[in-house]
Coordinates of C-alpha atoms in Angstrom, one line a residue:
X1 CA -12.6 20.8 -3.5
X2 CA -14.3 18.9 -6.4
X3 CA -12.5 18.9 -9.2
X4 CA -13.1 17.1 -12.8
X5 CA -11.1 14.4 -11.3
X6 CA -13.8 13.4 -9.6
X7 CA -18.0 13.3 -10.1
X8 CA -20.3 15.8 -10.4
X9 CA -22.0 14.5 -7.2
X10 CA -19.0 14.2 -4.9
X11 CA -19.0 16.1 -2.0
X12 CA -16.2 18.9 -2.0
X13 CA -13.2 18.3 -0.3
X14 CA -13.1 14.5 -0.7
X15 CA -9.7 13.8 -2.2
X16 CA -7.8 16.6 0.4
X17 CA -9.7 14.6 3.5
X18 CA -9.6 11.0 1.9
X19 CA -5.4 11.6 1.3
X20 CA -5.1 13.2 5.1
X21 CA -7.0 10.3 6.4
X22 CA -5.1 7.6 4.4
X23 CA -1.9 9.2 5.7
X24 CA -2.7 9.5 9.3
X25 CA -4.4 5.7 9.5
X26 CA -1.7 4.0 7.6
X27 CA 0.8 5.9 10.2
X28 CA -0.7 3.8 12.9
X29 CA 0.9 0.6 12.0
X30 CA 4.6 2.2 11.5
X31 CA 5.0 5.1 14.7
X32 CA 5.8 1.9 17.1
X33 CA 8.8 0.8 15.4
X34 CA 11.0 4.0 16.3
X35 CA 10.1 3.9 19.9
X36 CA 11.1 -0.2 20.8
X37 CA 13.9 0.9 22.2
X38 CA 12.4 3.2 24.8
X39 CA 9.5 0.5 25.4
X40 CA 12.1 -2.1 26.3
X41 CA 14.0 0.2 28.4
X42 CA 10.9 1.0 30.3
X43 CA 9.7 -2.5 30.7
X44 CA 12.8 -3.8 31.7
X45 CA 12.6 -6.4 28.9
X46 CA 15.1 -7.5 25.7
X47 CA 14.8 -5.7 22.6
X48 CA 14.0 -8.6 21.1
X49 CA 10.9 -9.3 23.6
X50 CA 10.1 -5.7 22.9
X51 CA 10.1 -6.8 19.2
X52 CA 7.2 -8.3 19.5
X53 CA 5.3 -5.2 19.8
X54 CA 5.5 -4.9 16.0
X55 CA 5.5 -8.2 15.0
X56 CA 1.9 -8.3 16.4
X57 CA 1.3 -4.9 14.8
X58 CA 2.3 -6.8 11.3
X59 CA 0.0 -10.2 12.3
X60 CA -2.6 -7.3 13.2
X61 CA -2.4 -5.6 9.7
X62 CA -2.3 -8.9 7.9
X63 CA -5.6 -10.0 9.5
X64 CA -7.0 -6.8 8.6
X65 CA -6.5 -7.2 4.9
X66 CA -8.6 -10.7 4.6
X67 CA -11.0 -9.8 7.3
X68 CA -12.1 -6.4 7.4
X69 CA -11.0 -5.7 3.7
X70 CA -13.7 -7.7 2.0
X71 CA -16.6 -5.9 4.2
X72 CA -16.0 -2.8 1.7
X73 CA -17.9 -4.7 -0.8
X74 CA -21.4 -5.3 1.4
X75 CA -20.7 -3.0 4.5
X76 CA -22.3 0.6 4.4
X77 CA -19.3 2.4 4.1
X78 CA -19.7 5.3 6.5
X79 CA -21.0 3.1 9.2
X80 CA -17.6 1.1 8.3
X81 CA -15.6 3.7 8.5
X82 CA -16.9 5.0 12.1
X83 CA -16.2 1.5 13.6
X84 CA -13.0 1.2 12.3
X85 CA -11.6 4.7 13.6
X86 CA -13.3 4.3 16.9
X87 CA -12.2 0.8 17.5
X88 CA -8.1 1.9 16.5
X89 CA -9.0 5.1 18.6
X90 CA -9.8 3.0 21.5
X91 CA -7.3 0.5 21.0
X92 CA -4.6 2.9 20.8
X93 CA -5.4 4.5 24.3
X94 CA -5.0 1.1 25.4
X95 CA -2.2 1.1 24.3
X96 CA -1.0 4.6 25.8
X97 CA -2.2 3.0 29.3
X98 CA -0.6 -0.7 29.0
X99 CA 1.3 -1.8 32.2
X100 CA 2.6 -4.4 30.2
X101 CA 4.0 -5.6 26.9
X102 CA 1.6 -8.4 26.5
X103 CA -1.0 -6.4 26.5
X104 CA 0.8 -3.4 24.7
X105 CA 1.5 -6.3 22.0
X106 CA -2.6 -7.3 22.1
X107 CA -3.7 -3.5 21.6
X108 CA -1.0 -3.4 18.7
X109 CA -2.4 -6.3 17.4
X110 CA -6.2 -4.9 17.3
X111 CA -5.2 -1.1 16.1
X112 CA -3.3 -2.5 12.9
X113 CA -6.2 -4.9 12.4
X114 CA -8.4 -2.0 12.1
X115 CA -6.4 0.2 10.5
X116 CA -6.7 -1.3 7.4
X117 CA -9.3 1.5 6.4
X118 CA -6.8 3.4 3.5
X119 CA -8.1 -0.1 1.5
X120 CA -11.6 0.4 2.2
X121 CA -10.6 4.0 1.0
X122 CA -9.1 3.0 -2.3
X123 CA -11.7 1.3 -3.7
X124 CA -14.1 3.5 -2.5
X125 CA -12.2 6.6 -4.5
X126 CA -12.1 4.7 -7.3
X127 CA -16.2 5.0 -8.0
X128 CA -16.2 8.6 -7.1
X129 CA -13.7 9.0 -9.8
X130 CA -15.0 11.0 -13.1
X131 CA -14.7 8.6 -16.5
X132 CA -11.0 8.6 -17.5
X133 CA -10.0 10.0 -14.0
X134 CA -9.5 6.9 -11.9
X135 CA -5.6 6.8 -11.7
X136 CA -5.5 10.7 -11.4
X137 CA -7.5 10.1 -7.6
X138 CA -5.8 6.9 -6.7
X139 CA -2.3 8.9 -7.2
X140 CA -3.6 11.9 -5.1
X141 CA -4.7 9.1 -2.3
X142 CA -2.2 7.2 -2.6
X143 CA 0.3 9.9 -2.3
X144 CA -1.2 10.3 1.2
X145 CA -0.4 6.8 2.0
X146 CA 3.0 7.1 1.0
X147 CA 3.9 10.4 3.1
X148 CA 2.0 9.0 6.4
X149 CA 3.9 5.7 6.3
X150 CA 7.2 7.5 5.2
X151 CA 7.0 10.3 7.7
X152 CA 5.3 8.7 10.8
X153 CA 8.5 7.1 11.8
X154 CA 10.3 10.4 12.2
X155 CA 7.0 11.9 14.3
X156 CA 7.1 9.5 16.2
X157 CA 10.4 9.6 17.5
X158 CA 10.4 13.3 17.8
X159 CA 6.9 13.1 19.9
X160 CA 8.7 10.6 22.0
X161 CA 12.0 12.0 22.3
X162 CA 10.0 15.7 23.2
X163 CA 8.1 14.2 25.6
X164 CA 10.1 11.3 27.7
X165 CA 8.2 8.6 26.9
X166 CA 6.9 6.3 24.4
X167 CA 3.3 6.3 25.5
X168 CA 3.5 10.1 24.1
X169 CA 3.2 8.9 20.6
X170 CA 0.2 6.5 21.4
X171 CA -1.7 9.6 22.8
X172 CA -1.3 11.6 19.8
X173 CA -2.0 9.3 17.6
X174 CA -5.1 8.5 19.5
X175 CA -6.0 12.4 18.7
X176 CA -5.6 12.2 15.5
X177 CA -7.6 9.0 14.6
X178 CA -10.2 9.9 17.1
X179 CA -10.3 14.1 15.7
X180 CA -11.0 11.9 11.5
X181 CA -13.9 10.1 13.3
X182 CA -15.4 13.7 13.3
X183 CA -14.6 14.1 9.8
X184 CA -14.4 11.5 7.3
X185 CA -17.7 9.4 7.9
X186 CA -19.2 12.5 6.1
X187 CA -17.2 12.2 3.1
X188 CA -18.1 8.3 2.6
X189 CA -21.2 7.1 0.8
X190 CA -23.9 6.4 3.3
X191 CA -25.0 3.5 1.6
X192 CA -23.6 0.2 -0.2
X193 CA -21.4 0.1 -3.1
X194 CA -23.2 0.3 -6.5
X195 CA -24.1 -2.8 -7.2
X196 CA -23.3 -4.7 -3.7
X197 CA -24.5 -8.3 -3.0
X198 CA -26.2 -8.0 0.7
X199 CA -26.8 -12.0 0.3
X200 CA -25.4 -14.3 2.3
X201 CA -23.3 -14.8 5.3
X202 CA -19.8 -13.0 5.9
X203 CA -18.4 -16.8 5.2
X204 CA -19.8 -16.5 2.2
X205 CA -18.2 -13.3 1.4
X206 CA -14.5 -14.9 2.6
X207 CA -15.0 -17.6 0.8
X208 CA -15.0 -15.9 -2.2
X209 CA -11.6 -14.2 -2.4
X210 CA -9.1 -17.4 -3.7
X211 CA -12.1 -18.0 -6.6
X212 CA -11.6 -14.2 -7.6
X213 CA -7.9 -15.1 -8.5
X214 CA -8.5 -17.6 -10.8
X215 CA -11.8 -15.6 -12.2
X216 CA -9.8 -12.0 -12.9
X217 CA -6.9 -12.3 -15.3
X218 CA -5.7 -8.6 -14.4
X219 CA -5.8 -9.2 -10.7
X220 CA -3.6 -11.7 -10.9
X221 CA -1.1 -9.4 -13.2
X222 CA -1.2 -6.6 -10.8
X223 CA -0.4 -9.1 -7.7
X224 CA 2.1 -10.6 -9.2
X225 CA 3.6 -6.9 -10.4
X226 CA 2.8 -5.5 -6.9
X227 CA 4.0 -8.4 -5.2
X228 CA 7.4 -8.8 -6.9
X229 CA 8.5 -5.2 -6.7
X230 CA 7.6 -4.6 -3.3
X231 CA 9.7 -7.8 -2.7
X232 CA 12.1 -5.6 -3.7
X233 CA 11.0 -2.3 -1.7
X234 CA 11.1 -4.0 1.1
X235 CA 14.6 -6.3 1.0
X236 CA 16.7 -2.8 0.5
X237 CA 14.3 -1.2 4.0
X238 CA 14.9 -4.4 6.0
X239 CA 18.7 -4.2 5.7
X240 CA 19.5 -0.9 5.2
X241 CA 20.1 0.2 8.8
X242 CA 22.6 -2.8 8.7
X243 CA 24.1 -1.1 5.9
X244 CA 24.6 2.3 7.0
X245 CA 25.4 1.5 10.7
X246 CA 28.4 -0.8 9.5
X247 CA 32.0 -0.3 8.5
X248 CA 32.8 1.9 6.1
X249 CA 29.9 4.2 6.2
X250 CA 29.2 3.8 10.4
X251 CA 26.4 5.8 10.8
X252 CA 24.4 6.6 14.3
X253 CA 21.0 5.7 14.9
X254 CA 19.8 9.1 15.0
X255 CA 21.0 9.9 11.3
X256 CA 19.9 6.4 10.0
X257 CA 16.1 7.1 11.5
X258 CA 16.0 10.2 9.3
X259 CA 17.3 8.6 6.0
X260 CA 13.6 7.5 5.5
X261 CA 13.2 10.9 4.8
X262 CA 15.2 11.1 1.4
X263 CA 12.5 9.0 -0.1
X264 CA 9.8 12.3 0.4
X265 CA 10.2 13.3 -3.1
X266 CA 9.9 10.5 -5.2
X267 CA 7.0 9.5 -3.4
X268 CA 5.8 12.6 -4.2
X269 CA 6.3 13.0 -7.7
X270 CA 4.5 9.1 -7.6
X271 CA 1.7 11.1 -7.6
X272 CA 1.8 12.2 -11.5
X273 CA 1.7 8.5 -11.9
X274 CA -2.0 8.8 -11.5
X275 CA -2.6 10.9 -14.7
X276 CA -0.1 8.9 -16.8
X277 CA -2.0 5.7 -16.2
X278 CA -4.9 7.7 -17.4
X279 CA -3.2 8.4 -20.2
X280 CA -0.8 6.0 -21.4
X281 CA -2.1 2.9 -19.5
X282 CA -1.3 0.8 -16.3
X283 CA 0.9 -1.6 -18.7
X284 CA 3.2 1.6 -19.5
X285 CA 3.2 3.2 -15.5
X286 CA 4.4 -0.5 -14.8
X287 CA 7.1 -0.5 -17.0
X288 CA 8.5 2.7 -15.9
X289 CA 8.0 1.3 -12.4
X290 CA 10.4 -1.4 -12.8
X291 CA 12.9 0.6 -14.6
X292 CA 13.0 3.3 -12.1
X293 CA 13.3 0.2 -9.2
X294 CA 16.1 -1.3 -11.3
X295 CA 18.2 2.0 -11.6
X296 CA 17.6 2.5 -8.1
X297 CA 19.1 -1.1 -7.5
X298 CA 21.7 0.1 -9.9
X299 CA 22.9 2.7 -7.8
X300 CA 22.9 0.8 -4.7
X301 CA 25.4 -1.5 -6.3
X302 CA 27.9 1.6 -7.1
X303 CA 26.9 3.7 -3.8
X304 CA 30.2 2.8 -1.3
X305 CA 29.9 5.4 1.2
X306 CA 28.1 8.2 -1.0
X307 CA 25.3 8.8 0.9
X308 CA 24.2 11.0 -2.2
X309 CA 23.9 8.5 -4.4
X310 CA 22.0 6.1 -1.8
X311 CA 19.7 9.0 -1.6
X312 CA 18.9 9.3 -5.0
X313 CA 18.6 5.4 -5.4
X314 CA 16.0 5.8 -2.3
X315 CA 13.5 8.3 -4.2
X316 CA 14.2 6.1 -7.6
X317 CA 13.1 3.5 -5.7
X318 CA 10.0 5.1 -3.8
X319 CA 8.6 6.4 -7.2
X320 CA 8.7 2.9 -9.0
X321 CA 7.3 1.0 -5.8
X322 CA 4.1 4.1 -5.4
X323 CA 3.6 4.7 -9.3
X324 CA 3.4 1.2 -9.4
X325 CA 0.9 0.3 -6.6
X326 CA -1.4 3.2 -8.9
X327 CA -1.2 1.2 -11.8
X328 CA -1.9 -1.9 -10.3
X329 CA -5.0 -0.6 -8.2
X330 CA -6.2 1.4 -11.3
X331 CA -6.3 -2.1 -13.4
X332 CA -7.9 -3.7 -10.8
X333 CA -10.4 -1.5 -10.0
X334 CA -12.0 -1.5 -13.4
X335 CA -14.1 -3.9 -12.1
X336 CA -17.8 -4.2 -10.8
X337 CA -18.1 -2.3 -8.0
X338 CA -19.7 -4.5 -5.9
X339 CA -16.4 -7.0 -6.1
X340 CA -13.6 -4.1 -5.9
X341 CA -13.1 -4.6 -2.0
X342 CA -12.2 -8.1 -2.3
X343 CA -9.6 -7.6 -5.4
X344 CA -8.0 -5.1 -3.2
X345 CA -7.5 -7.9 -0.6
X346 CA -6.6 -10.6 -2.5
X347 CA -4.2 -7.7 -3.9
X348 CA -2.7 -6.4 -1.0
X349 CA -2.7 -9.8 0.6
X350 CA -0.3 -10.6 -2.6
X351 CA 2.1 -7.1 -2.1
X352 CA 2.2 -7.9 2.4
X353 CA 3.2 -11.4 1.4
X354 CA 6.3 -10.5 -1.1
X355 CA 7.1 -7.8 0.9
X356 CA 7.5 -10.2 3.8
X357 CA 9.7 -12.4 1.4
X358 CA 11.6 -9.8 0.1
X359 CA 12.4 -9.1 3.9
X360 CA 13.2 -12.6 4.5
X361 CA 15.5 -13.4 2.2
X362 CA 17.2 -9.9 2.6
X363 CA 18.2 -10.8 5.8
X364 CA 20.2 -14.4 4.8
X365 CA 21.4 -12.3 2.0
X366 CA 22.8 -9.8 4.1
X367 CA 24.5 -12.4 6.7
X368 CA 26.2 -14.2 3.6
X369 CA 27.3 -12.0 1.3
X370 CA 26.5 -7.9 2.7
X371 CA 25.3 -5.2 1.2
X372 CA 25.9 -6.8 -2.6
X373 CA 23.8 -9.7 -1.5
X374 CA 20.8 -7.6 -0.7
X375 CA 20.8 -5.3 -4.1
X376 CA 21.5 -9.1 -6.0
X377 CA 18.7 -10.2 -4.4
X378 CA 16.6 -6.8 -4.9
X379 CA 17.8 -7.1 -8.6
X380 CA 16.3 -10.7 -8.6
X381 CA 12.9 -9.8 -7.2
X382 CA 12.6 -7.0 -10.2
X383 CA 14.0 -9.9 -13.2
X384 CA 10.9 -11.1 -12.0
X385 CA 9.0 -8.5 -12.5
X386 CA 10.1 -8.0 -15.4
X387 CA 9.8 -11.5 -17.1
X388 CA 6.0 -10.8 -15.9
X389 CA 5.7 -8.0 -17.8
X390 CA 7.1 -9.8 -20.7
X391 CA 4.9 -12.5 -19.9
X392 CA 1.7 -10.4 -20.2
X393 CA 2.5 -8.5 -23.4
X394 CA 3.1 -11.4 -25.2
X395 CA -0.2 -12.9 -24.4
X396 CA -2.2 -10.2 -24.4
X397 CA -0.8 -9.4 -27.9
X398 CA -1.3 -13.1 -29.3
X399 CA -5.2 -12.6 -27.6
X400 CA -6.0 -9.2 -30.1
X401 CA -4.5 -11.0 -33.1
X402 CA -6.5 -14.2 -32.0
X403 CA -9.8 -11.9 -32.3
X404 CA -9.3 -10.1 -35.2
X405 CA -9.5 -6.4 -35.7
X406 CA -12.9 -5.8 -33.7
X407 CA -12.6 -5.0 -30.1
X408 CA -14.9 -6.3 -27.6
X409 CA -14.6 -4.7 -24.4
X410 CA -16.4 -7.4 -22.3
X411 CA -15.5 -10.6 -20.4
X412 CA -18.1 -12.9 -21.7
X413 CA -18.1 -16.6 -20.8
X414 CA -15.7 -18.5 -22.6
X415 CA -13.1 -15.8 -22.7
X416 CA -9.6 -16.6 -22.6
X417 CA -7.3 -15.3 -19.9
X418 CA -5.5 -13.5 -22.5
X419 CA -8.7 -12.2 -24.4
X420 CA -9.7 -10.6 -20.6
X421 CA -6.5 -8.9 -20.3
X422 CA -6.5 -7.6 -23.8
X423 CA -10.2 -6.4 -23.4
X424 CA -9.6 -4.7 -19.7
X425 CA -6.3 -3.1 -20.7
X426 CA -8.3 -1.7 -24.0
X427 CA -11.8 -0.8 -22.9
X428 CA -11.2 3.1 -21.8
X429 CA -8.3 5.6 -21.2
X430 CA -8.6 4.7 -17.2
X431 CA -7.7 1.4 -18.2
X432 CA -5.3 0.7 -21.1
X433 CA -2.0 -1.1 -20.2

């Protein structure tokens, strides 16, 4: 229902259908990676042809972001939101029915392209939020996010494993996104964003993303933050079946496919994160996000076989990679309206692409040096992280004693990057950090 996390004006039951959509939409682009064993076995292909399948579903998901993304900032957003879940509905029965893995790899492809609607979502939340609020509804969307790309691994395999075949899982998930095009379009704003520029040409509109890097100081903090620790998020994921299927620990598949699951309660407690940036400040929900990465890291390094101890690194690790997507999206967001869309793809763009580093150098790291590679590496991703931190505190600290005691909570021309990232971190609870 509404609560004073949100507007006066927002209709009830927003967050509880935005979070459930979020979660089963995001689940879209992770469900096939359980199941390519069972599609190369009934293609009668390699596993590695079968690969494809989410390699495409990744291309997909990265197209998404810089084209569909943007279209939150000029797009009526409930009109949006019905073409998105219709076209991943439809695509995803294709994909149910494909008599081959070409075209099962060209549905994949279109369903993770439009599936990119939890970051229409986001931003959208974010201006239904009550002042002071905006972190409290990004963590309980967020947290939604989280579960559905944590969990839909495990459904997945279940569905497919219950029913014989992996076409099982397409079908549901089909049902699902087609039974939200019933529901969410009513919890969306019927019109534009406040504020939204319905001028020129969708080039235009594209065009405009690399200029919003250089223009917005704190976006390029929070991609550099979200960027660096996901790095990280995502080099430990990448090898860690390696890991646990290997000499000493030699685990089955089975088992390693429902380690994911250990990560369920940090992710969940990342929703407090929400409040404490309200409170204390991105800045500060940052920090403890790289602390609680690097202690995870930590413990990685001393695990050997304890699979206790990797379990407890795992939802160390989930907490500081979610409480600090909140933080980053919470700075960000304290933007016009009309522009939020776009910093949440230039954003995400920034967090897919270390990510996809973090997963590429994982793997040399692995083949050189093993498990101790990977957490070195992991470590490395997070010094860097880190040292931005550092970087930004010391700036934004030399910007206020450069303007005296007054505060000015604008970004007027002729503002320093510094002086923008002192004012935006300063100009309300929501924001401070």
């Amino acid at each position: 229902m509404t609560t004073a996390a949100t507007r006066p004006d927002v209709k009830r039951g927003t967050l509880p259908v935005f979070a459930t959509a979020t979660a089963i939409t995001v689940a879209n682009i992770y469900f096939t990676q359980p199941l390519l064993d069972q599609i190369a076995r009934g293609f009668g292909i390699s596993a590695s042809a079968a690969g494809l399948v989410a390699t495409a579903g990744q291309i997909g998901y990265a197209l998404g972001i810089v084209a569909v993304v943007p279209l939150a900032d000029r797009a009526r957003l409930r009109r949006l939101s019905r073409v998105l879940l219709a076209v991943t509905a439809v695509a995803l029965l294709a994909g149910a029915a494909a008599p081959s893995v070409a075209l099962l790899g060209m549905a994949t492809l279109v369903l993770s392209a439009s599936t990119v609607l939890p970051q229409v979502i986001m931003p959208t939340v974010a201006s239904m939020a009550a002042p002071g609020q905006a972190g409290r509804v990004l963590g309980a969307v967020g947290t939604g996010l989280t579960m559905g790309a944590l969990l839909s691994r495990t459904a997945s395999g279940l569905i497919a494993q219950a029913a014989g075949t992996w076409r099982a899982g397409f079908l549901v998930a089909a049902a699902a996104t087609a039974a939200l095009l019933l529901v969410l379009p009513r919890y969306m704003p019927a019109g534009r964003p406040a504020g939204a520029d319905a001028s020129g040409g969708y080039g235009r509109l594209l065009a405009s993303l690399p200029r919003l890097l250089v223009d917005h100081a704190p976006l390029r903090l929070s991609a550099a933050l979200g960027a660096t620790v996901f790095a990280s998020f995502s080099a430990f994921w990448s090898t860690l079946a390696f890991h646990l299927t290997a000499p000493p620990i030699g685990l089955g598949p089975a088992v390693v496919g429902l380690f994911g699951l250990c990560s369920v309660p940090g992710a969940l407690a990342a929703r407090y994160s929400g409040r404490l940036t309200d409170r204390w400040g991105p800045l500060a929900v940052n920090t403890l996000s790289v602390v609680a990465a690097v202690a995870a890291f930590a413990l990685f390094a001393v695990a050997g076989r304890s699979l206790v101890v990797l379990a407890v690194g795992c939802n160390l690790l989930g907490y500081g990679v979610t409480s600090g997507q909140i933080a980053n999206q919470a700075r960000i967001f304290t933007a016009a309206p009309g522009i939020r869309g776009r910093l949440n793809t230039v954003y995400m763009f920034a967090v897919f692409g270390g990510g996809a580093v973090g997963s590429g150098v994982a793997g040399v790291l692995f083949s050189a040096s093993g498990w101790h590679g990977v957490v070195a590496g992991g470590l490395g991703f997070l010094l860097l992280a880190g040292l931005t931190l550092a970087w930004h505190g010391l700036r934004a600290r030399n910007g206020a004693s450069g303007r005296g005691a007054g505060r000015d909570d604008g970004a007027g021309p002729g503002r320093t990057d510094a002086e923008t990232e002192t004012a935006t971190e300063t100009a309300a609870p929501a924001v401070r950090g």
